[in-house]
Tab-separated table of N, CA and C and ligand atoms in Angstrom:
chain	number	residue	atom	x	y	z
E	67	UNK	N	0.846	-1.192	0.000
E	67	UNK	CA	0.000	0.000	0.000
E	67	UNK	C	0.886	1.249	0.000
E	68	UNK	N	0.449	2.338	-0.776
E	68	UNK	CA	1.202	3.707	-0.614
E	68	UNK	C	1.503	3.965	0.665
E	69	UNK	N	2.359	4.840	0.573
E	69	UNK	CA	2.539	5.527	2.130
E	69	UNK	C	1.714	6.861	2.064
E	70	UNK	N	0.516	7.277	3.119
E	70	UNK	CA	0.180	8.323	2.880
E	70	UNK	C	0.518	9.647	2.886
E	71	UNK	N	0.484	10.713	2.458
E	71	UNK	CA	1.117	12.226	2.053
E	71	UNK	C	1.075	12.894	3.217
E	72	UNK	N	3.061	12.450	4.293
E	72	UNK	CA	2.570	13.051	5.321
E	72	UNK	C	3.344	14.505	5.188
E	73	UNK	N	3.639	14.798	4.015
E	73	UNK	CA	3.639	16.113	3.629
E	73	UNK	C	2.509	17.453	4.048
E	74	UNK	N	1.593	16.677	3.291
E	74	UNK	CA	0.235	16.926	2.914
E	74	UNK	C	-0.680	17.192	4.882
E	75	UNK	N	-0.348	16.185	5.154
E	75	UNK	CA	-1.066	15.872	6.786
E	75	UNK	C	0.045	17.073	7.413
E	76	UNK	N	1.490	17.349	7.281
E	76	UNK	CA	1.688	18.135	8.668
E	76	UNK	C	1.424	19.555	7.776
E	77	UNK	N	1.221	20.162	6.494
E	77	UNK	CA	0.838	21.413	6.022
E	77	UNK	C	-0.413	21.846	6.711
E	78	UNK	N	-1.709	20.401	6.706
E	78	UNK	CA	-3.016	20.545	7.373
E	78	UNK	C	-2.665	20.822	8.833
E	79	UNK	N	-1.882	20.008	9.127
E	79	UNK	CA	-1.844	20.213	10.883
E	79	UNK	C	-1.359	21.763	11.696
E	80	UNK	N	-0.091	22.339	10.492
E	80	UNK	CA	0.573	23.260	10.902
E	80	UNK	C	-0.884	24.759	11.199
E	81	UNK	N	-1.703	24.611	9.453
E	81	UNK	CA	-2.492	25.172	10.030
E	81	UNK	C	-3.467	24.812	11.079
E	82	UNK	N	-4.273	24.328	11.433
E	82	UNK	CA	-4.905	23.886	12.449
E	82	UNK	C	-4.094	24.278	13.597
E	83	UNK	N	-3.157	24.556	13.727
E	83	UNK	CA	-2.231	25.011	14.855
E	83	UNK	C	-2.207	26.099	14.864
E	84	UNK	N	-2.258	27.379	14.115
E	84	UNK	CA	-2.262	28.221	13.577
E	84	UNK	C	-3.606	28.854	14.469
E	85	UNK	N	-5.174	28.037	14.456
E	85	UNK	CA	-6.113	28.277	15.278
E	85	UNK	C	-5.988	28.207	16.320
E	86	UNK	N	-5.089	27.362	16.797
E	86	UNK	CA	-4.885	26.990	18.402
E	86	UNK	C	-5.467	28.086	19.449
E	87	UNK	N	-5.601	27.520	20.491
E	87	UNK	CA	-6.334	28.701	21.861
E	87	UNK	C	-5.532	28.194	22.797
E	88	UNK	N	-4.005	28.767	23.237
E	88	UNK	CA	-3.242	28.144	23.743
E	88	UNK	C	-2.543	29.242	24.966
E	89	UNK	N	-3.392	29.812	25.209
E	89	UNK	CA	-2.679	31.094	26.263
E	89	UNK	C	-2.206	31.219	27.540
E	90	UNK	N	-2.203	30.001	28.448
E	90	UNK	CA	-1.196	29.511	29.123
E	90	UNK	C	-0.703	28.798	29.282
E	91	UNK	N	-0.469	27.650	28.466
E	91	UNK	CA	0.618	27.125	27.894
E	91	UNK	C	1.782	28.139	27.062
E	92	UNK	N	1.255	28.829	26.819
E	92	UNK	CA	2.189	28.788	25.174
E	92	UNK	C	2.306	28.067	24.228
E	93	UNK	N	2.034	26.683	24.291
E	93	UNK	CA	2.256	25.655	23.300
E	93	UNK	C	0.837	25.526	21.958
E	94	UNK	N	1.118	26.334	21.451
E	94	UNK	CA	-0.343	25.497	20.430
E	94	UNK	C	0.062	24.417	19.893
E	95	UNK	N	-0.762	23.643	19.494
E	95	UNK	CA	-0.569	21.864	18.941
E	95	UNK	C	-1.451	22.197	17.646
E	96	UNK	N	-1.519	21.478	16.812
E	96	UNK	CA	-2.398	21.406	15.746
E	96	UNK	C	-2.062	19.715	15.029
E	97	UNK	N	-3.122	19.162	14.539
E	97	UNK	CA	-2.782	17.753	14.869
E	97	UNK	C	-3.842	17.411	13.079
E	98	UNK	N	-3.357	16.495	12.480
E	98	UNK	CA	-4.365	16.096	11.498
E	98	UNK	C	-4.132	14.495	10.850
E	99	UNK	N	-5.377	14.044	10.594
E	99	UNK	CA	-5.524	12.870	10.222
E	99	UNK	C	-6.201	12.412	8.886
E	100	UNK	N	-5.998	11.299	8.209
E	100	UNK	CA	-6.745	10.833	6.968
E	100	UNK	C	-7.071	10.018	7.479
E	101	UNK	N	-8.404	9.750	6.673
E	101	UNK	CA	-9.619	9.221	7.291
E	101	UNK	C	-9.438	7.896	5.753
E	102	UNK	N	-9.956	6.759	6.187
E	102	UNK	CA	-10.664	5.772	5.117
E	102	UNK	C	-11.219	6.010	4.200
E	103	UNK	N	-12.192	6.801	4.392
E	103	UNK	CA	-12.898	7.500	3.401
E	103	UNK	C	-12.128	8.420	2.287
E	104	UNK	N	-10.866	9.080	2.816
E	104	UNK	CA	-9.824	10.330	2.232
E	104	UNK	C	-10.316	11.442	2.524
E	105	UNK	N	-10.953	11.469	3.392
E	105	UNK	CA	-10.994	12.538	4.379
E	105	UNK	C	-9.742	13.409	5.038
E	106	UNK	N	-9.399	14.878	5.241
E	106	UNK	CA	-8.231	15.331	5.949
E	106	UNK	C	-9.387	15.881	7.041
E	107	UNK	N	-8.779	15.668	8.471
E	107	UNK	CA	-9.657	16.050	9.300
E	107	UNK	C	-8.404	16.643	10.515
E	108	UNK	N	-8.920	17.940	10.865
E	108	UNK	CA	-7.808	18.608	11.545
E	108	UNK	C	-8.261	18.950	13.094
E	109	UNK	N	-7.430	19.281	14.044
E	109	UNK	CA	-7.873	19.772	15.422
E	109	UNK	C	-6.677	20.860	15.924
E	110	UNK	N	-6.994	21.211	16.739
E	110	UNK	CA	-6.271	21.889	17.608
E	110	UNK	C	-5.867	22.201	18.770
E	111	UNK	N	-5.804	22.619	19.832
E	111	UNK	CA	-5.392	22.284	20.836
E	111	UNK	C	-6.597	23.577	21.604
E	112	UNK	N	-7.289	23.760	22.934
E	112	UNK	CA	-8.164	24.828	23.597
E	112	UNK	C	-8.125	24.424	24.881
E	113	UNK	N	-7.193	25.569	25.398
E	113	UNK	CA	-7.167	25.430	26.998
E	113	UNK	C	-8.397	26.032	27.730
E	114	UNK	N	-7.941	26.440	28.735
E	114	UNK	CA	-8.838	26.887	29.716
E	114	UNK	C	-8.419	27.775	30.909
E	115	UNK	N	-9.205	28.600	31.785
E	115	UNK	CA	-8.803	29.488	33.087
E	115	UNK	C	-8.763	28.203	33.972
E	116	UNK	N	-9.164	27.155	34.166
E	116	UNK	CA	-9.334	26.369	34.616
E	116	UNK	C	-8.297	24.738	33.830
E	117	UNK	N	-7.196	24.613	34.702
E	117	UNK	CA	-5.458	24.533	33.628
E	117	UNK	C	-6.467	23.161	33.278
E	118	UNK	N	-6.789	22.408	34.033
E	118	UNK	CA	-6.373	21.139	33.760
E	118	UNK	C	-7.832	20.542	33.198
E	119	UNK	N	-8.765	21.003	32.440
E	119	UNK	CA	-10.057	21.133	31.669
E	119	UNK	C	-9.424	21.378	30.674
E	120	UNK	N	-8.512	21.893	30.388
E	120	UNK	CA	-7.657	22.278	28.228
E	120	UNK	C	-8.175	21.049	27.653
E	121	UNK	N	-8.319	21.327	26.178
E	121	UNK	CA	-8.291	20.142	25.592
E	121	UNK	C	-7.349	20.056	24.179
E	122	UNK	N	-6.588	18.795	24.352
E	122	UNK	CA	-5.712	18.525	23.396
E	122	UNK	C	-5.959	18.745	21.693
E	123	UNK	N	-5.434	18.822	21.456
E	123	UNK	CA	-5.617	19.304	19.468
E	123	UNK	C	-6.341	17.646	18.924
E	124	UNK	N	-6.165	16.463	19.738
E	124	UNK	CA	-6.314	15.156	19.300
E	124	UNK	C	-7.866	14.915	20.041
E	125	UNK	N	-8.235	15.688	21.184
E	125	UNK	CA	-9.695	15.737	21.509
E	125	UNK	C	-10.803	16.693	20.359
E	126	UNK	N	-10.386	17.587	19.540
E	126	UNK	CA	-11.010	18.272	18.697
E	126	UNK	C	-10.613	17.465	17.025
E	127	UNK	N	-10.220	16.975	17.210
E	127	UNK	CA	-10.027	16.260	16.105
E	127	UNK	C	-10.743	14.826	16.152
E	128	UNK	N	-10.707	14.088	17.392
E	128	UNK	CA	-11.744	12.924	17.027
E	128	UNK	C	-13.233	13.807	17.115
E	129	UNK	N	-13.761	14.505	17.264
E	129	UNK	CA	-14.687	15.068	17.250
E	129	UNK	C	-15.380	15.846	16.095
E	130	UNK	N	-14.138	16.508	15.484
E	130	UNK	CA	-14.638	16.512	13.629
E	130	UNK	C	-14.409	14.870	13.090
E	131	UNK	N	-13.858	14.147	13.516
E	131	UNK	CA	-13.860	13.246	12.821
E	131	UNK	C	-15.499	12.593	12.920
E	132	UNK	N	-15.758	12.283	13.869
E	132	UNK	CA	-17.719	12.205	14.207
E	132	UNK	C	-17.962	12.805	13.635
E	133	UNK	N	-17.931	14.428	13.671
E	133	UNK	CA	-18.927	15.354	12.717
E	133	UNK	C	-19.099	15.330	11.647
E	134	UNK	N	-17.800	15.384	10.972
E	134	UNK	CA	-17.781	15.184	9.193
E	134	UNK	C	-17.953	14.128	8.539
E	135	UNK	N	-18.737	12.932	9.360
E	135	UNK	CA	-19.506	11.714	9.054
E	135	UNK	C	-18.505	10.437	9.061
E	136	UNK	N	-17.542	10.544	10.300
E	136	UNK	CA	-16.656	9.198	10.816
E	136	UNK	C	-15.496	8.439	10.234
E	137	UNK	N	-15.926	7.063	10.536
E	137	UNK	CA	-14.426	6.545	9.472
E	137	UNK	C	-13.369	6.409	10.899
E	138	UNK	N	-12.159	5.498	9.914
E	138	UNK	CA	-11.181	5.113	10.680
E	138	UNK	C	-9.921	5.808	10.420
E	139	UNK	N	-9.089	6.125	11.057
E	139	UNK	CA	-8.104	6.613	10.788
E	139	UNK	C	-7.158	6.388	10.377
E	140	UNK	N	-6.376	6.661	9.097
E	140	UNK	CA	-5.105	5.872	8.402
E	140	UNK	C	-3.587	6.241	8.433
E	141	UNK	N	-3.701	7.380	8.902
E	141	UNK	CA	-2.547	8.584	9.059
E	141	UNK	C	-2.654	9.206	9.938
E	142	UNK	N	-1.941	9.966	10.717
E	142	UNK	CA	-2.205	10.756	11.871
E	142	UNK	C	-0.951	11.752	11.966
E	143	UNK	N	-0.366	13.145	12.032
E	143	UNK	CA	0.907	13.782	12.063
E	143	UNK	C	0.508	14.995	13.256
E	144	UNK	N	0.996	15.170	14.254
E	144	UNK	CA	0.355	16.569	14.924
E	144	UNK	C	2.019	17.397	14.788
E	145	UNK	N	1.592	18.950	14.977
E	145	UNK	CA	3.124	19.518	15.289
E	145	UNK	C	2.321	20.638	16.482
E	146	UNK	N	3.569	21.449	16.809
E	146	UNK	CA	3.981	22.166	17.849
E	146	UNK	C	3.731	23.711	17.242
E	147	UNK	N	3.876	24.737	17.872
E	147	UNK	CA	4.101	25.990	17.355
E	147	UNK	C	5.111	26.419	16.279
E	148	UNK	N	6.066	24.994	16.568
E	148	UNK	CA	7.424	26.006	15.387
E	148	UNK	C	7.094	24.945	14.156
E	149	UNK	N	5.478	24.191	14.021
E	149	UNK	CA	5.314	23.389	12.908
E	149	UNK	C	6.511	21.942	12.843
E	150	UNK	N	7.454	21.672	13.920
E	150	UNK	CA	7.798	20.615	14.226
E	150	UNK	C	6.993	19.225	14.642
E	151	UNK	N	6.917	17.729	13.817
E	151	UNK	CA	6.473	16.852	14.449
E	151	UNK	C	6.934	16.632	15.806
E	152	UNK	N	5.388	16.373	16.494
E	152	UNK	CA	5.867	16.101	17.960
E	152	UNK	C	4.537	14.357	17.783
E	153	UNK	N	5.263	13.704	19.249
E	153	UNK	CA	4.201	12.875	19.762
E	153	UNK	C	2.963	13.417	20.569
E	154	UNK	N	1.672	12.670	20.225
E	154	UNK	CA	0.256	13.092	20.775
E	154	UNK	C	1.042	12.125	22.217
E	155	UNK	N	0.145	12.596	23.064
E	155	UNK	CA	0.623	12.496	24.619
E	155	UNK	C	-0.258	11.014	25.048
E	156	UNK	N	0.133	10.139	26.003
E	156	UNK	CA	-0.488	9.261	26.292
E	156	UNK	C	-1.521	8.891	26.017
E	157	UNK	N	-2.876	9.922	26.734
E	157	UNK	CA	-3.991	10.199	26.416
E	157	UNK	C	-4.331	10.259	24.990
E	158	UNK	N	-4.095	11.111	24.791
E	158	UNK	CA	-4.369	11.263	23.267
E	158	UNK	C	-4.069	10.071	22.453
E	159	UNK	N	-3.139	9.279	22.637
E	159	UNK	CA	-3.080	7.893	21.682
E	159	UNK	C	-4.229	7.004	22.001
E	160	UNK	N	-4.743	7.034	23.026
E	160	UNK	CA	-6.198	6.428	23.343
E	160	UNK	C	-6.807	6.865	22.718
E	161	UNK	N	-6.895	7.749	22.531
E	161	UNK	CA	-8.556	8.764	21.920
E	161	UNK	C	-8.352	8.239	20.336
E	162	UNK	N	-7.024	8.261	19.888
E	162	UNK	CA	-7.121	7.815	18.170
E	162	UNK	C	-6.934	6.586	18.361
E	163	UNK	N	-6.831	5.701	19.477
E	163	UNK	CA	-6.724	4.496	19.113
E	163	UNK	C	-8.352	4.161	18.378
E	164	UNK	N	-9.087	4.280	19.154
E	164	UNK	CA	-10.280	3.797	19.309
E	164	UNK	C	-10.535	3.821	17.591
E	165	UNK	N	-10.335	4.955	16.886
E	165	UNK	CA	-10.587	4.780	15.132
E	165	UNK	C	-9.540	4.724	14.692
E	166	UNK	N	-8.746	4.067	15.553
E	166	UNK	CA	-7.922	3.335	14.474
E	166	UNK	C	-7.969	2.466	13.039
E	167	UNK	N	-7.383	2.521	11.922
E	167	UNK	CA	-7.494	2.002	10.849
E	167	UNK	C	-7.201	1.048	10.806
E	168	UNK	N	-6.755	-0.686	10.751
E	168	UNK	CA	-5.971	-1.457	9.843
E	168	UNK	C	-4.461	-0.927	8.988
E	169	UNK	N	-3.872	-0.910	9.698
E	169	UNK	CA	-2.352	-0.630	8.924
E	169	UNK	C	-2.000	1.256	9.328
E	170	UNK	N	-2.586	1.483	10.164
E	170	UNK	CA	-2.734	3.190	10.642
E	170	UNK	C	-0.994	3.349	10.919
E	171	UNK	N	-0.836	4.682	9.937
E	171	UNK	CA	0.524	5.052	9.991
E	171	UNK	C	0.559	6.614	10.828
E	172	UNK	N	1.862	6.323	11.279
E	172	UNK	CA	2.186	7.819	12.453
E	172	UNK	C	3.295	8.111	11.766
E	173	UNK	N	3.060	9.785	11.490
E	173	UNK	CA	4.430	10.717	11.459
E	173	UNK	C	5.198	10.710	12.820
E	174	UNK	N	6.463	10.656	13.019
E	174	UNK	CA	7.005	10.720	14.698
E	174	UNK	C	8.156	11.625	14.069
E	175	UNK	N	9.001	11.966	15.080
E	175	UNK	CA	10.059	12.796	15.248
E	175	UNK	C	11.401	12.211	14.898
E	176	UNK	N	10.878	10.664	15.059
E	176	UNK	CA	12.171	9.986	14.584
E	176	UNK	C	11.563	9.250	12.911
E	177	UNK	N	10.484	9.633	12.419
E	177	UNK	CA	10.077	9.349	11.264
E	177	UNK	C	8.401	8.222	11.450
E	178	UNK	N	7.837	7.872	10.106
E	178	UNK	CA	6.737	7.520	9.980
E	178	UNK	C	6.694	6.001	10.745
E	179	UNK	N	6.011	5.500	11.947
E	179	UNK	CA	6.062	4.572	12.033
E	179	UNK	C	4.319	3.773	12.462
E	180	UNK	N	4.505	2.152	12.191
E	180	UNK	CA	3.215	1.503	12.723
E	180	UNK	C	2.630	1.988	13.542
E	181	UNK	N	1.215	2.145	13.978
E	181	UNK	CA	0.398	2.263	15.283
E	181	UNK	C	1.365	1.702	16.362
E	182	UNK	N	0.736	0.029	16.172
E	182	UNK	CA	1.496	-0.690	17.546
E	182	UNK	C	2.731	-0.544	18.072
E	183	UNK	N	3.322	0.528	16.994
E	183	UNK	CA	5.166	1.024	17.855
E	183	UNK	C	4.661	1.629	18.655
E	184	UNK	N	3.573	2.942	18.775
E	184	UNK	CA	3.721	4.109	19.301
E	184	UNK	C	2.746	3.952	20.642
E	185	UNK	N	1.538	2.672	20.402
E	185	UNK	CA	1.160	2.264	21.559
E	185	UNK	C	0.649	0.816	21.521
E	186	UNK	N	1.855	-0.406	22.494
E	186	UNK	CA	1.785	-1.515	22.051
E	186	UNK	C	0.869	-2.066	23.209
E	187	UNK	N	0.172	-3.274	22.634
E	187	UNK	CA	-0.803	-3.629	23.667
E	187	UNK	C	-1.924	-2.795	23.807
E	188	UNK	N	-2.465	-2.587	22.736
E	188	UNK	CA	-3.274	-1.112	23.556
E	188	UNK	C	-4.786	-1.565	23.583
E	189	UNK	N	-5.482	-1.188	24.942
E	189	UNK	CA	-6.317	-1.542	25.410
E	189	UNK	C	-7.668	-1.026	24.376
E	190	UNK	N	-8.552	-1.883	23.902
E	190	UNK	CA	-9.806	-0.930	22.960
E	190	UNK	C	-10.599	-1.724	22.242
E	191	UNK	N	-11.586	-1.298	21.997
E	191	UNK	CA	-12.863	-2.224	21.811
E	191	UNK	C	-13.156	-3.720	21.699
E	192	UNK	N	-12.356	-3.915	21.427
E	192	UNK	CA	-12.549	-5.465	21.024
E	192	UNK	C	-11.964	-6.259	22.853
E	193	UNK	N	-11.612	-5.614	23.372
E	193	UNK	CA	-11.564	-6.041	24.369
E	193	UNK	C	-12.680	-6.121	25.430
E	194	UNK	N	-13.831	-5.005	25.060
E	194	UNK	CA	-14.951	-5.102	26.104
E	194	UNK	C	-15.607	-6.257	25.446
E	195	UNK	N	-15.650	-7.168	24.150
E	195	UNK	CA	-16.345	-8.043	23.405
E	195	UNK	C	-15.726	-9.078	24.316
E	196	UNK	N	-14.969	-9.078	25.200
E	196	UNK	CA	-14.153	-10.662	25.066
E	196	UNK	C	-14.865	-11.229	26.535
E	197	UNK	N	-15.220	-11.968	27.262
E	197	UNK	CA	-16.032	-12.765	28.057
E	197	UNK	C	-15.276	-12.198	29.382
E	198	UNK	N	-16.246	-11.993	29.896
E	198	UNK	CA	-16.175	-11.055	31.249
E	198	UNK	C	-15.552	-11.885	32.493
A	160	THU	N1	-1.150	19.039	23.749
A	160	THU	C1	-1.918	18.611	22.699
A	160	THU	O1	-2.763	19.351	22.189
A	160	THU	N2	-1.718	17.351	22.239
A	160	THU	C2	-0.769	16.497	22.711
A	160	THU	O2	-0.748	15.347	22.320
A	160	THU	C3	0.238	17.001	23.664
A	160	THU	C4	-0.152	18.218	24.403
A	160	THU	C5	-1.403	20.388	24.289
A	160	THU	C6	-2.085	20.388	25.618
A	160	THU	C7	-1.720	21.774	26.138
A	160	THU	O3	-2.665	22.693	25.652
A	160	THU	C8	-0.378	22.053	25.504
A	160	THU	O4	-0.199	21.085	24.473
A	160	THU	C9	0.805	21.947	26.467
A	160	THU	O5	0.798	20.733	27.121
């Protein structure tokens, strides 16, 4: 299978970062994904007066991903303010696990790698199916 255009994914992400609401942090994130469908679906990062309610650029992004009518995710690249790839944070690899794709590729800092590098074992749906 091609490798998908993660050219293409961190240009989307950089902007989406660009929106960021990041005013005590400093850090805006901007984060974007291709969808199954070929969907580009982007997020951003929105804190809060209240620190620890912020929400990650990867919480507004599974959330257009619902909105703009779903799908699994095949690609995923987020960056930082200076448009550098960074890693989505613990949390956040949960939140895209869940639409995860079949063969779902990550931009990283040390280059494009498998899902299961970036979170192995990872706990998600098919596990609440399995006999209690
Ligand atoms: N942040 C994200 O948006 N995604 C991540 O995966 C890492 C961290 C945000 C949260 C907070 O607004 C800022 O970066 C600094 O932690």
């Amino acid at each position: 299978m091609a490798e998908p255009d993660f050219d293409a994914l961190t240009q989307a992400a950089r902007q989406a970062m660009a929106a960021a609401y990041a005013p005590y942090s400093g850090y805006p994130v901007g984060a974007a994904a291709l969808t199954d469908g070929g969907r580009v679906i982007t997020g951003c990062n929105v804190e809060n007066a209240s620190y620890g309610v912020g929400l990650c650029a990867e919480c507004a992004l599974v959330g257009q991903l619902q909105l703009t009518g779903g799908g699994r995710i095949v690609a995923f690249a987020c960056v930082n303010g200076a448009g550098e790839t960074i890693m989505p944070c613990g949390r956040c690899r949960q939140l895209l696990h869940e639409f995860a794709a079949p063969g779902f590729r990550i931009l990283t800092p040390l280059g494009v790698r498998d899902w299961e590098q970036v979170l192995p074992q990872a706990f998600g749906p098919a596990d609440l199916e399995a006999p209690q």
